[in-house]
Amino acid sequence: MSVPPLLAFENITKSFGAVRALQGVSFDLRPGEVHALLGENGAGKSTLIKVATGAHVPDGGAIVVGQRRHAALTPSTARAAGIACIYQQPALFPDLTVAENLGLRLEPAGALRRVDWRGRRVRALELLRGVGAEFSAEAEVRDLSMPEQQLVEIAAAIGSGARIVIMDEPTSSLTRREQERLFGIVRKLRDDGAGIVYISHRLEEIAELADRVTVLRDGRSVGTFAADAVDPPALIHLMVGRELSQLYPAAQPASDGIGVEVCGAGCAEVGVADVSFAVRRGEIFGLAGLVGAGRTELARVLFGLNPADAGEIRLEGRAVKIGSPMAALRHGIAYVPEDRRRHGAVLELPVSHNITLAAHRRIFPRGWLDAAEERRIAEEFIARLAIRTAGPDAAAGTLSGGNQQKVAVARWLAVRPRVLILDEPTQGVDIGAKAELHRLIRELAVTGLAVILISSDLPEIIGMSDRIGVMRGGRLAGILPGGASASAVMTATLGSAERKGAA
Amino acid sequence: MRRRELAVAGVLAVLLLVLALRAPSFFQGQPLRSLLTREAPVLVMACGMTVVILTRQIDISVGSQFSVCSVAAGLLAAHGWPIGAVIPFAVFLGFFLGAVNGALVAGLGLPSIVVTLATMVTLRQGLNLVQQGEFVNLPDRVQWFGLEQTPGQWSVLAIALAVLAGSAFALHSFAAGRHFYAVGSDAEAARLAGIRPRRVTFAAFAGMGALCGLAAVMNIVQSPQVQPLAGAGLELKAIAAVVVGGVAISGGRGSVWGGAIGLLLLACIPSALTHLRIEAYWEKAIQGGIILLACATEIARPRAKKSPPAKAAAA
Amino acid sequence: MKRPTTGAAPGWRRIVFRYETLLVVLLVIEWLVFYRFGTSTNRRGIVVGFGTMERQFDILRHSCEIGLLALALTPVILTAGIDLSVASVLGFCAVVFGRLWHDAGLPVWCAAGATLLAGAAAGGVNALFIARFRLPPLIVTLGTYSLFRGLAEALTRGAVTYTDFPVGFLFLGQERWLGLPTQAWVFLVVALFIWTLVHRRMTGRVFRVIGFSPEGARYAGLAVGRTTALAYVMAGAIAALAALIYTARLGQAKADAAVGYELFAITAVVLGGTSIFGGRGTVPGTLLGIAVIAVLKNGLAALPAVIRLNAAEESAGLLTGMLLLVALALGAAPKLLSARRPRTPLPENLPIPKSP
């Protein structure tokens, strides 16, 4: 190792409240390599990236960029050090053209500078050609698709002369052809001596592209390996790691009645097509898949946020039309969304109001608020779900993440639903609250609810589900029995066998 | 020019064509020049308003700023200040008034609609209190900058066109001009690109004020007296012109050319009404209808595409 | 970490350190100042002090229309919206009423009923654009602000003034009933209605949730569109009611009725502690805001200096505008002082929703 690394992390730690996201992670990136970063959702990858871009200040450890050691970076020092990150959600100006977006990012500061439109366009064209983009430099960013916007981000990173390029699941929204092109760009960057941190869930890509692989698990580094020294099954084992313990509540036999049946449902707007499955009352149906595989989108279709434009949804045998969340609510379908801070709870409102918000038609049948009844119901749920709060009057925003999540769940239990969809219910929740939520979910199923559980946490989905549906590319790729092995689920999720066959 | 500006220009062309067929007298030199000269100050204000709305803000105090600058400039001129000194004074006074708005909006983070509503009334009533509705009589040498009427009108038009061309050039060709677009389009992305949104917002309001001062001078030279209420309702006209001209109220899209065409369209309406024998009382209602119509075209506009990751992943 | 919740503070502090308390103190100071320094003549030319009962009735009588508009705006602003068109709708409805009664010859109570419907329909135009098409309230109501005032002018050709309304109708605006000016009763009924709606009904909570987070409201299965529309339609109907009272008080209906009242109404609401960003606010606060402005307007007219200058309207407007600025700045100060900002108060936080 004669060449000094471009970027090195030494023993980085970072906690968010009770959640220890990084617990002494070390990592180094050499010039001219593609270094893959692997791990389940929640393993600490995004936190590590945010430390590198200066968005997070680590609690401990050091970051070495070139010759200099830093306790923390800021966005501007990170940029000055040649670190560029391509996020999944690009931060571009939607109303401006591609050329201008690149210009604002790359041209020197100084308000009184003349804009060289010709030069800007020439440069943009050159950069776009470099990344193989097929759209015009004069296109407005709002008219570009997400992968196209991502290409603009990549072009900006290349244009800024970044030596350290971080790519966060860059292929999750790309077609095969776009992927190939991206790989070409990555290889070219590498051959030019840059270092690329490459994050992906697609193991075959890593075999194809990466020089080294670092696997994170539960905020720790499991190890760094040469990419050709580990095969996908070994990587899956490294990622999943721990044995499934008896942490999860035991499955219970489900009743015979069908709770919800989905027949060929789809919605072109969100890219979900031809999904069919049935969930019995009392059953927990897990939905596994990569981020962007269409699980949340399917939930949005079932809840009427993006009404289905194909197929049929049947509740207890009866076909229903769900055109809006209000309709879903009427039919007893409840959805606890993934983003609880924006959608799941209204942070400014007291806990009690949050709990009664969706069930107001049942709790206040004539529309008159009833403070005593509201308080009684709130206290009942606070006790039943063990929500830790200063009281029913405390604003939901003052609660910890796990307790906010419980408030969001309570809101939908108050509705007394027949179908409960939970989207990443334990994301960002500490271990203790997680176990409580697991117990709660099982209890709910036992009372006769049909539960659809979306989770990216592999052990959770395996431990909790009676059956596991695996989604890939907006379709249901298959249904596995409960207790399937982690590698079986991972394999189905990644679809690598199929892809290899196709390639 | 974008499609929107062309569409508005098309509507304007149709209106002018109808006028040409039904009322050719509309195009006689002197009345037409008078009409354009009357609207020239509003054009200057519409340029400033374009910048404010591009930055995703709004300023409804411009009419009051205009009135205050008019009266102040008029009083100074009446006290014997040369017009050459009155102009920079009015511009500076306007700049100061706009800077107050800018400081409140950008500095304190208050919503511009309420801030400028408050400054609108404070300035207007303060002026009424001081002036008691009295007109200011101007010395002769102020009128038309001391020129004959025709060259005077031409010089007012020339100033307006210079401001229009200048602001169009600055918005298009200077980095600072593009920063207004960037902040209005996405303030957070602007911050990441090293632009300071607060500073840009402040500049938009201060510039708006300075242009109000200039517009005020361009207005007082047109008559022998200054009306203290001259600016009432101008805010609506300026905003209407800008919105009709295709500057998106959600920021980041549009140009001063659009605002100028929008203003021409609105300015032609009263004449068109007279010539087409529709009562002039309909002007305000039609203006409001046009604003709503211009809004409604935003409904049809395709929203930013959100390509769902799931769809594309099917390789 | 935890913000002090209302439940945590002892009772007396909860009462003393409320924003409303500040308003009450302001109101009392205002009243005392005018009581000490203000004199004025009444309608019959007799000098009366500020403390007389008649004076208080006068304040009530003159503040009803602005008060009604402020009440109408409270739900709208709670949903993080704004309605600049209320005073124009008032003018439009006054003219509609005049025409229906005078020109169309409808019985006066039929005309009044039809006027209320016209007001609701005018609010419906706002509702259509804002709730259905999801356009920014600011620009939509700026358009209707011009539209309805313009329609009023067009209907009257800018000149017609409707007068000679029947005595029975004028009773509504000029006489007393059970010891109070008649319109004060109407105002009280509307205030009670809005208070009930905002503080005692689920609808009020939905207003707030929409103001805090429209997406959150949608995810909770609430009727976002319908409830937003209700706020604007209600605002139109109440503006129509205010038009009737305005017409009855002055005995005439003209196109320029209540020009500029939207400012006083918005000021009353914001002064009353309702956040222009939506979600937070109370009806009692609005009522206090109305009282502060009403006493200010009326009291200034009683100050000898103001009388000498003949500048009651101007000084009231000036002070109201400055009061609004101070109230806004005071509202922003705590946000600037605290390091944590739950909602970024930067310029981009304009109440214009970015089209998604």
PDB file of N, CA and C in Angstrom, chain B residues 116-189:
ATOM      1  N   THR B 116     -45.684  43.323   3.041  1.00  0.00           N
ATOM      2  CA  THR B 116     -45.895  44.419   2.098  1.00  0.00           C
ATOM      3  C   THR B 116     -47.315  44.963   2.198  1.00  0.00           C
ATOM      4  N   LEU B 117     -48.242  44.153   2.679  1.00  0.00           N
ATOM      5  CA  LEU B 117     -49.572  44.686   2.972  1.00  0.00           C
ATOM      6  C   LEU B 117     -49.454  45.752   4.056  1.00  0.00           C
ATOM      7  N   ALA B 118     -48.680  45.449   5.076  1.00  0.00           N
ATOM      8  CA  ALA B 118     -48.518  46.393   6.179  1.00  0.00           C
ATOM      9  C   ALA B 118     -47.774  47.645   5.715  1.00  0.00           C
ATOM     10  N   THR B 119     -46.699  47.486   4.965  1.00  0.00           N
ATOM     11  CA  THR B 119     -45.967  48.682   4.530  1.00  0.00           C
ATOM     12  C   THR B 119     -46.805  49.466   3.525  1.00  0.00           C
ATOM     13  N   MET B 120     -47.591  48.765   2.728  1.00  0.00           N
ATOM     14  CA  MET B 120     -48.463  49.462   1.783  1.00  0.00           C
ATOM     15  C   MET B 120     -49.343  50.455   2.520  1.00  0.00           C
ATOM     16  N   VAL B 121     -50.013  49.985   3.557  1.00  0.00           N
ATOM     17  CA  VAL B 121     -50.959  50.846   4.260  1.00  0.00           C
ATOM     18  C   VAL B 121     -50.227  51.895   5.090  1.00  0.00           C
ATOM     19  N   THR B 122     -49.139  51.490   5.731  1.00  0.00           N
ATOM     20  CA  THR B 122     -48.394  52.453   6.543  1.00  0.00           C
ATOM     21  C   THR B 122     -47.938  53.615   5.670  1.00  0.00           C
ATOM     22  N   LEU B 123     -47.365  53.312   4.530  1.00  0.00           N
ATOM     23  CA  LEU B 123     -46.868  54.375   3.654  1.00  0.00           C
ATOM     24  C   LEU B 123     -48.013  55.215   3.111  1.00  0.00           C
ATOM     25  N   ARG B 124     -49.075  54.549   2.677  1.00  0.00           N
ATOM     26  CA  ARG B 124     -50.159  55.287   2.052  1.00  0.00           C
ATOM     27  C   ARG B 124     -50.807  56.234   3.062  1.00  0.00           C
ATOM     28  N   GLN B 125     -51.111  55.708   4.243  1.00  0.00           N
ATOM     29  CA  GLN B 125     -51.794  56.542   5.229  1.00  0.00           C
ATOM     30  C   GLN B 125     -50.852  57.584   5.797  1.00  0.00           C
ATOM     31  N   GLY B 126     -49.575  57.211   5.947  1.00  0.00           N
ATOM     32  CA  GLY B 126     -48.605  58.199   6.414  1.00  0.00           C
ATOM     33  C   GLY B 126     -48.560  59.370   5.441  1.00  0.00           C
ATOM     34  N   LEU B 127     -48.572  59.051   4.174  1.00  0.00           N
ATOM     35  CA  LEU B 127     -48.535  60.094   3.142  1.00  0.00           C
ATOM     36  C   LEU B 127     -49.796  60.947   3.210  1.00  0.00           C
ATOM     37  N   ASN B 128     -50.943  60.276   3.351  1.00  0.00           N
ATOM     38  CA  ASN B 128     -52.188  61.028   3.456  1.00  0.00           C
ATOM     39  C   ASN B 128     -52.178  61.964   4.651  1.00  0.00           C
ATOM     40  N   LEU B 129     -51.622  61.457   5.746  1.00  0.00           N
ATOM     41  CA  LEU B 129     -51.574  62.240   6.970  1.00  0.00           C
ATOM     42  C   LEU B 129     -50.754  63.503   6.749  1.00  0.00           C
ATOM     43  N   VAL B 130     -49.617  63.351   6.088  1.00  0.00           N
ATOM     44  CA  VAL B 130     -48.732  64.486   5.868  1.00  0.00           C
ATOM     45  C   VAL B 130     -49.319  65.413   4.809  1.00  0.00           C
ATOM     46  N   GLN B 131     -49.844  64.813   3.755  1.00  0.00           N
ATOM     47  CA  GLN B 131     -50.195  65.599   2.580  1.00  0.00           C
ATOM     48  C   GLN B 131     -51.661  66.026   2.574  1.00  0.00           C
ATOM     49  N   GLN B 132     -52.506  65.335   3.354  1.00  0.00           N
ATOM     50  CA  GLN B 132     -53.926  65.692   3.414  1.00  0.00           C
ATOM     51  C   GLN B 132     -54.574  65.730   2.024  1.00  0.00           C
ATOM     52  N   GLY B 133     -54.090  64.890   1.139  1.00  0.00           N
ATOM     53  CA  GLY B 133     -54.695  64.831  -0.185  1.00  0.00           C
ATOM     54  C   GLY B 133     -54.396  66.028  -1.074  1.00  0.00           C
ATOM     55  N   GLU B 134     -53.526  66.900  -0.606  1.00  0.00           N
ATOM     56  CA  GLU B 134     -53.229  68.087  -1.414  1.00  0.00           C
ATOM     57  C   GLU B 134     -52.319  67.751  -2.580  1.00  0.00           C
ATOM     58  N   PHE B 135     -52.555  68.389  -3.710  1.00  0.00           N
ATOM     59  CA  PHE B 135     -51.681  68.209  -4.856  1.00  0.00           C
ATOM     60  C   PHE B 135     -50.431  69.068  -4.673  1.00  0.00           C
ATOM     61  N   VAL B 136     -49.343  68.651  -5.274  1.00  0.00           N
ATOM     62  CA  VAL B 136     -48.124  69.453  -5.259  1.00  0.00           C
ATOM     63  C   VAL B 136     -48.017  70.125  -6.628  1.00  0.00           C
ATOM     64  N   ASN B 137     -47.920  71.438  -6.627  1.00  0.00           N
ATOM     65  CA  ASN B 137     -47.750  72.132  -7.901  1.00  0.00           C
ATOM     66  C   ASN B 137     -46.279  72.157  -8.290  1.00  0.00           C
ATOM     67  N   LEU B 138     -46.027  71.810  -9.518  1.00  0.00           N
ATOM     68  CA  LEU B 138     -44.637  71.711  -9.965  1.00  0.00           C
ATOM     69  C   LEU B 138     -44.274  72.928 -10.806  1.00  0.00           C
ATOM     70  N   PRO B 139     -43.024  73.379 -10.703  1.00  0.00           N
ATOM     71  CA  PRO B 139     -42.570  74.451 -11.599  1.00  0.00           C
ATOM     72  C   PRO B 139     -42.531  73.939 -13.040  1.00  0.00           C
ATOM     73  N   ASP B 140     -42.633  74.848 -13.985  1.00  0.00           N
ATOM     74  CA  ASP B 140     -42.728  74.472 -15.395  1.00  0.00           C
ATOM     75  C   ASP B 140     -41.536  73.663 -15.879  1.00  0.00           C
ATOM     76  N   ARG B 141     -40.353  74.004 -15.335  1.00  0.00           N
ATOM     77  CA  ARG B 141     -39.161  73.368 -15.897  1.00  0.00           C
ATOM     78  C   ARG B 141     -39.131  71.862 -15.600  1.00  0.00           C
ATOM     79  N   VAL B 142     -39.990  71.404 -14.663  1.00  0.00           N
ATOM     80  CA  VAL B 142     -39.991  69.968 -14.370  1.00  0.00           C
ATOM     81  C   VAL B 142     -40.705  69.194 -15.466  1.00  0.00           C
ATOM     82  N   GLN B 143     -41.792  69.816 -15.976  1.00  0.00           N
ATOM     83  CA  GLN B 143     -42.593  69.057 -16.921  1.00  0.00           C
ATOM     84  C   GLN B 143     -41.783  68.652 -18.147  1.00  0.00           C
ATOM     85  N   TRP B 144     -41.921  67.399 -18.497  1.00  0.00           N
ATOM     86  CA  TRP B 144     -41.190  66.808 -19.620  1.00  0.00           C
ATOM     87  C   TRP B 144     -39.703  67.121 -19.529  1.00  0.00           C
ATOM     88  N   PHE B 145     -39.185  67.120 -18.324  1.00  0.00           N
ATOM     89  CA  PHE B 145     -37.744  67.397 -18.087  1.00  0.00           C
ATOM     90  C   PHE B 145     -37.355  68.750 -18.665  1.00  0.00           C
ATOM     91  N   GLY B 146     -38.320  69.653 -18.806  1.00  0.00           N
ATOM     92  CA  GLY B 146     -38.032  70.967 -19.391  1.00  0.00           C
ATOM     93  C   GLY B 146     -38.005  70.951 -20.906  1.00  0.00           C
ATOM     94  N   LEU B 147     -38.405  69.827 -21.494  1.00  0.00           N
ATOM     95  CA  LEU B 147     -38.417  69.750 -22.968  1.00  0.00           C
ATOM     96  C   LEU B 147     -39.824  70.073 -23.475  1.00  0.00           C
ATOM     97  N   GLU B 148     -39.947  70.115 -24.814  1.00  0.00           N
ATOM     98  CA  GLU B 148     -41.274  70.180 -25.418  1.00  0.00           C
ATOM     99  C   GLU B 148     -41.998  68.865 -25.142  1.00  0.00           C
ATOM    100  N   GLN B 149     -43.308  68.815 -25.380  1.00  0.00           N
ATOM    101  CA  GLN B 149     -44.044  67.609 -25.029  1.00  0.00           C
ATOM    102  C   GLN B 149     -43.562  66.382 -25.808  1.00  0.00           C
ATOM    103  N   THR B 150     -43.436  66.525 -27.137  1.00  0.00           N
ATOM    104  CA  THR B 150     -43.087  65.342 -27.929  1.00  0.00           C
ATOM    105  C   THR B 150     -41.711  64.780 -27.562  1.00  0.00           C
ATOM    106  N   PRO B 151     -40.657  65.579 -27.565  1.00  0.00           N
ATOM    107  CA  PRO B 151     -39.374  65.006 -27.127  1.00  0.00           C
ATOM    108  C   PRO B 151     -39.427  64.529 -25.679  1.00  0.00           C
ATOM    109  N   GLY B 152     -40.232  65.205 -24.865  1.00  0.00           N
ATOM    110  CA  GLY B 152     -40.386  64.764 -23.486  1.00  0.00           C
ATOM    111  C   GLY B 152     -40.980  63.371 -23.425  1.00  0.00           C
ATOM    112  N   GLN B 153     -42.027  63.151 -24.221  1.00  0.00           N
ATOM    113  CA  GLN B 153     -42.633  61.818 -24.249  1.00  0.00           C
ATOM    114  C   GLN B 153     -41.640  60.780 -24.738  1.00  0.00           C
ATOM    115  N   TRP B 154     -40.889  61.173 -25.757  1.00  0.00           N
ATOM    116  CA  TRP B 154     -39.906  60.227 -26.271  1.00  0.00           C
ATOM    117  C   TRP B 154     -38.870  59.896 -25.198  1.00  0.00           C
ATOM    118  N   SER B 155     -38.495  60.895 -24.403  1.00  0.00           N
ATOM    119  CA  SER B 155     -37.459  60.585 -23.413  1.00  0.00           C
ATOM    120  C   SER B 155     -38.013  59.689 -22.306  1.00  0.00           C
ATOM    121  N   VAL B 156     -39.288  59.900 -21.916  1.00  0.00           N
ATOM    122  CA  VAL B 156     -39.875  58.993 -20.926  1.00  0.00           C
ATOM    123  C   VAL B 156     -39.896  57.570 -21.487  1.00  0.00           C
ATOM    124  N   LEU B 157     -40.339  57.455 -22.743  1.00  0.00           N
ATOM    125  CA  LEU B 157     -40.366  56.124 -23.367  1.00  0.00           C
ATOM    126  C   LEU B 157     -38.970  55.526 -23.429  1.00  0.00           C
ATOM    127  N   ALA B 158     -37.998  56.405 -23.729  1.00  0.00           N
ATOM    128  CA  ALA B 158     -36.627  55.901 -23.845  1.00  0.00           C
ATOM    129  C   ALA B 158     -36.142  55.357 -22.515  1.00  0.00           C
ATOM    130  N   ILE B 159     -36.459  56.061 -21.417  1.00  0.00           N
ATOM    131  CA  ILE B 159     -36.037  55.571 -20.100  1.00  0.00           C
ATOM    132  C   ILE B 159     -36.665  54.206 -19.836  1.00  0.00           C
ATOM    133  N   ALA B 160     -37.987  54.110 -20.109  1.00  0.00           N
ATOM    134  CA  ALA B 160     -38.674  52.846 -19.856  1.00  0.00           C
ATOM    135  C   ALA B 160     -38.050  51.711 -20.659  1.00  0.00           C
ATOM    136  N   LEU B 161     -37.780  51.994 -21.937  1.00  0.00           N
ATOM    137  CA  LEU B 161     -37.194  50.940 -22.769  1.00  0.00           C
ATOM    138  C   LEU B 161     -35.794  50.585 -22.286  1.00  0.00           C
ATOM    139  N   ALA B 162     -35.057  51.619 -21.832  1.00  0.00           N
ATOM    140  CA  ALA B 162     -33.712  51.354 -21.333  1.00  0.00           C
ATOM    141  C   ALA B 162     -33.779  50.445 -20.103  1.00  0.00           C
ATOM    142  N   VAL B 163     -34.730  50.741 -19.196  1.00  0.00           N
ATOM    143  CA  VAL B 163     -34.866  49.893 -18.005  1.00  0.00           C
ATOM    144  C   VAL B 163     -35.250  48.476 -18.416  1.00  0.00           C
ATOM    145  N   LEU B 164     -36.199  48.382 -19.361  1.00  0.00           N
ATOM    146  CA  LEU B 164     -36.639  47.056 -19.818  1.00  0.00           C
ATOM    147  C   LEU B 164     -35.460  46.275 -20.400  1.00  0.00           C
ATOM    148  N   ALA B 165     -34.750  46.932 -21.332  1.00  0.00           N
ATOM    149  CA  ALA B 165     -33.634  46.236 -21.972  1.00  0.00           C
ATOM    150  C   ALA B 165     -32.544  45.938 -20.958  1.00  0.00           C
ATOM    151  N   GLY B 166     -32.298  46.917 -20.075  1.00  0.00           N
ATOM    152  CA  GLY B 166     -31.239  46.735 -19.079  1.00  0.00           C
ATOM    153  C   GLY B 166     -31.552  45.588 -18.140  1.00  0.00           C
ATOM    154  N   SER B 167     -32.799  45.532 -17.650  1.00  0.00           N
ATOM    155  CA  SER B 167     -33.096  44.457 -16.702  1.00  0.00           C
ATOM    156  C   SER B 167     -33.150  43.117 -17.421  1.00  0.00           C
ATOM    157  N   ALA B 168     -33.631  43.123 -18.654  1.00  0.00           N
ATOM    158  CA  ALA B 168     -33.622  41.871 -19.413  1.00  0.00           C
ATOM    159  C   ALA B 168     -32.187  41.378 -19.579  1.00  0.00           C
ATOM    160  N   PHE B 169     -31.311  42.321 -19.909  1.00  0.00           N
ATOM    161  CA  PHE B 169     -29.901  41.954 -20.103  1.00  0.00           C
ATOM    162  C   PHE B 169     -29.305  41.448 -18.789  1.00  0.00           C
ATOM    163  N   ALA B 170     -29.558  42.183 -17.708  1.00  0.00           N
ATOM    164  CA  ALA B 170     -28.964  41.800 -16.427  1.00  0.00           C
ATOM    165  C   ALA B 170     -29.488  40.444 -15.968  1.00  0.00           C
ATOM    166  N   LEU B 171     -30.783  40.214 -16.151  1.00  0.00           N
ATOM    167  CA  LEU B 171     -31.350  38.944 -15.707  1.00  0.00           C
ATOM    168  C   LEU B 171     -30.833  37.792 -16.541  1.00  0.00           C
ATOM    169  N   HIS B 172     -30.540  38.074 -17.783  1.00  0.00           N
ATOM    170  CA  HIS B 172     -30.143  36.994 -18.673  1.00  0.00           C
ATOM    171  C   HIS B 172     -28.638  36.761 -18.652  1.00  0.00           C
ATOM    172  N   SER B 173     -27.884  37.840 -18.557  1.00  0.00           N
ATOM    173  CA  SER B 173     -26.460  37.712 -18.863  1.00  0.00           C
ATOM    174  C   SER B 173     -25.519  37.873 -17.681  1.00  0.00           C
ATOM    175  N   PHE B 174     -26.044  38.221 -16.507  1.00  0.00           N
ATOM    176  CA  PHE B 174     -25.145  38.319 -15.357  1.00  0.00           C
ATOM    177  C   PHE B 174     -25.442  37.205 -14.378  1.00  0.00           C
ATOM    178  N   ALA B 175     -24.409  36.737 -13.741  1.00  0.00           N
ATOM    179  CA  ALA B 175     -24.582  35.676 -12.757  1.00  0.00           C
ATOM    180  C   ALA B 175     -25.611  36.109 -11.722  1.00  0.00           C
ATOM    181  N   ALA B 176     -25.526  37.387 -11.307  1.00  0.00           N
ATOM    182  CA  ALA B 176     -26.467  37.868 -10.289  1.00  0.00           C
ATOM    183  C   ALA B 176     -27.905  37.721 -10.762  1.00  0.00           C
ATOM    184  N   GLY B 177     -28.147  37.992 -12.046  1.00  0.00           N
ATOM    185  CA  GLY B 177     -29.497  37.861 -12.580  1.00  0.00           C
ATOM    186  C   GLY B 177     -29.980  36.425 -12.494  1.00  0.00           C
ATOM    187  N   ARG B 178     -29.092  35.508 -12.814  1.00  0.00           N
ATOM    188  CA  ARG B 178     -29.492  34.096 -12.767  1.00  0.00           C
ATOM    189  C   ARG B 178     -29.766  33.640 -11.338  1.00  0.00           C
ATOM    190  N   HIS B 179     -29.127  34.319 -10.371  1.00  0.00           N
ATOM    191  CA  HIS B 179     -29.345  33.913  -8.986  1.00  0.00           C
ATOM    192  C   HIS B 179     -30.802  34.110  -8.562  1.00  0.00           C
ATOM    193  N   PHE B 180     -31.475  35.135  -9.131  1.00  0.00           N
ATOM    194  CA  PHE B 180     -32.895  35.310  -8.809  1.00  0.00           C
ATOM    195  C   PHE B 180     -33.683  34.080  -9.260  1.00  0.00           C
ATOM    196  N   TYR B 181     -33.371  33.619 -10.456  1.00  0.00           N
ATOM    197  CA  TYR B 181     -34.043  32.413 -10.957  1.00  0.00           C
ATOM    198  C   TYR B 181     -33.750  31.223 -10.055  1.00  0.00           C
ATOM    199  N   ALA B 182     -32.480  31.097  -9.689  1.00  0.00           N
ATOM    200  CA  ALA B 182     -32.077  29.935  -8.895  1.00  0.00           C
ATOM    201  C   ALA B 182     -32.797  29.921  -7.551  1.00  0.00           C
ATOM    202  N   VAL B 183     -32.820  31.068  -6.876  1.00  0.00           N
ATOM    203  CA  VAL B 183     -33.452  31.121  -5.553  1.00  0.00           C
ATOM    204  C   VAL B 183     -34.950  30.860  -5.672  1.00  0.00           C
ATOM    205  N   GLY B 184     -35.568  31.432  -6.714  1.00  0.00           N
ATOM    206  CA  GLY B 184     -37.005  31.218  -6.874  1.00  0.00           C
ATOM    207  C   GLY B 184     -37.337  29.788  -7.242  1.00  0.00           C
ATOM    208  N   SER B 185     -36.423  29.130  -7.931  1.00  0.00           N
ATOM    209  CA  SER B 185     -36.686  27.765  -8.363  1.00  0.00           C
ATOM    210  C   SER B 185     -36.540  26.779  -7.217  1.00  0.00           C
ATOM    211  N   ASP B 186     -35.475  26.922  -6.448  1.00  0.00           N
ATOM    212  CA  ASP B 186     -35.263  26.032  -5.308  1.00  0.00           C
ATOM    213  C   ASP B 186     -34.212  26.664  -4.400  1.00  0.00           C
ATOM    214  N   ALA B 187     -34.689  27.274  -3.318  1.00  0.00           N
ATOM    215  CA  ALA B 187     -33.770  28.019  -2.457  1.00  0.00           C
ATOM    216  C   ALA B 187     -32.732  27.099  -1.830  1.00  0.00           C
ATOM    217  N   GLU B 188     -33.123  25.862  -1.535  1.00  0.00           N
ATOM    218  CA  GLU B 188     -32.183  24.951  -0.888  1.00  0.00           C
ATOM    219  C   GLU B 188     -31.080  24.544  -1.861  1.00  0.00           C
ATOM    220  N   ALA B 189     -31.463  24.226  -3.087  1.00  0.00           N
ATOM    221  CA  ALA B 189     -30.449  23.891  -4.091  1.00  0.00           C
ATOM    222  C   ALA B 189     -29.546  25.092  -4.338  1.00  0.00           C
TER     223      ALA B 189
END
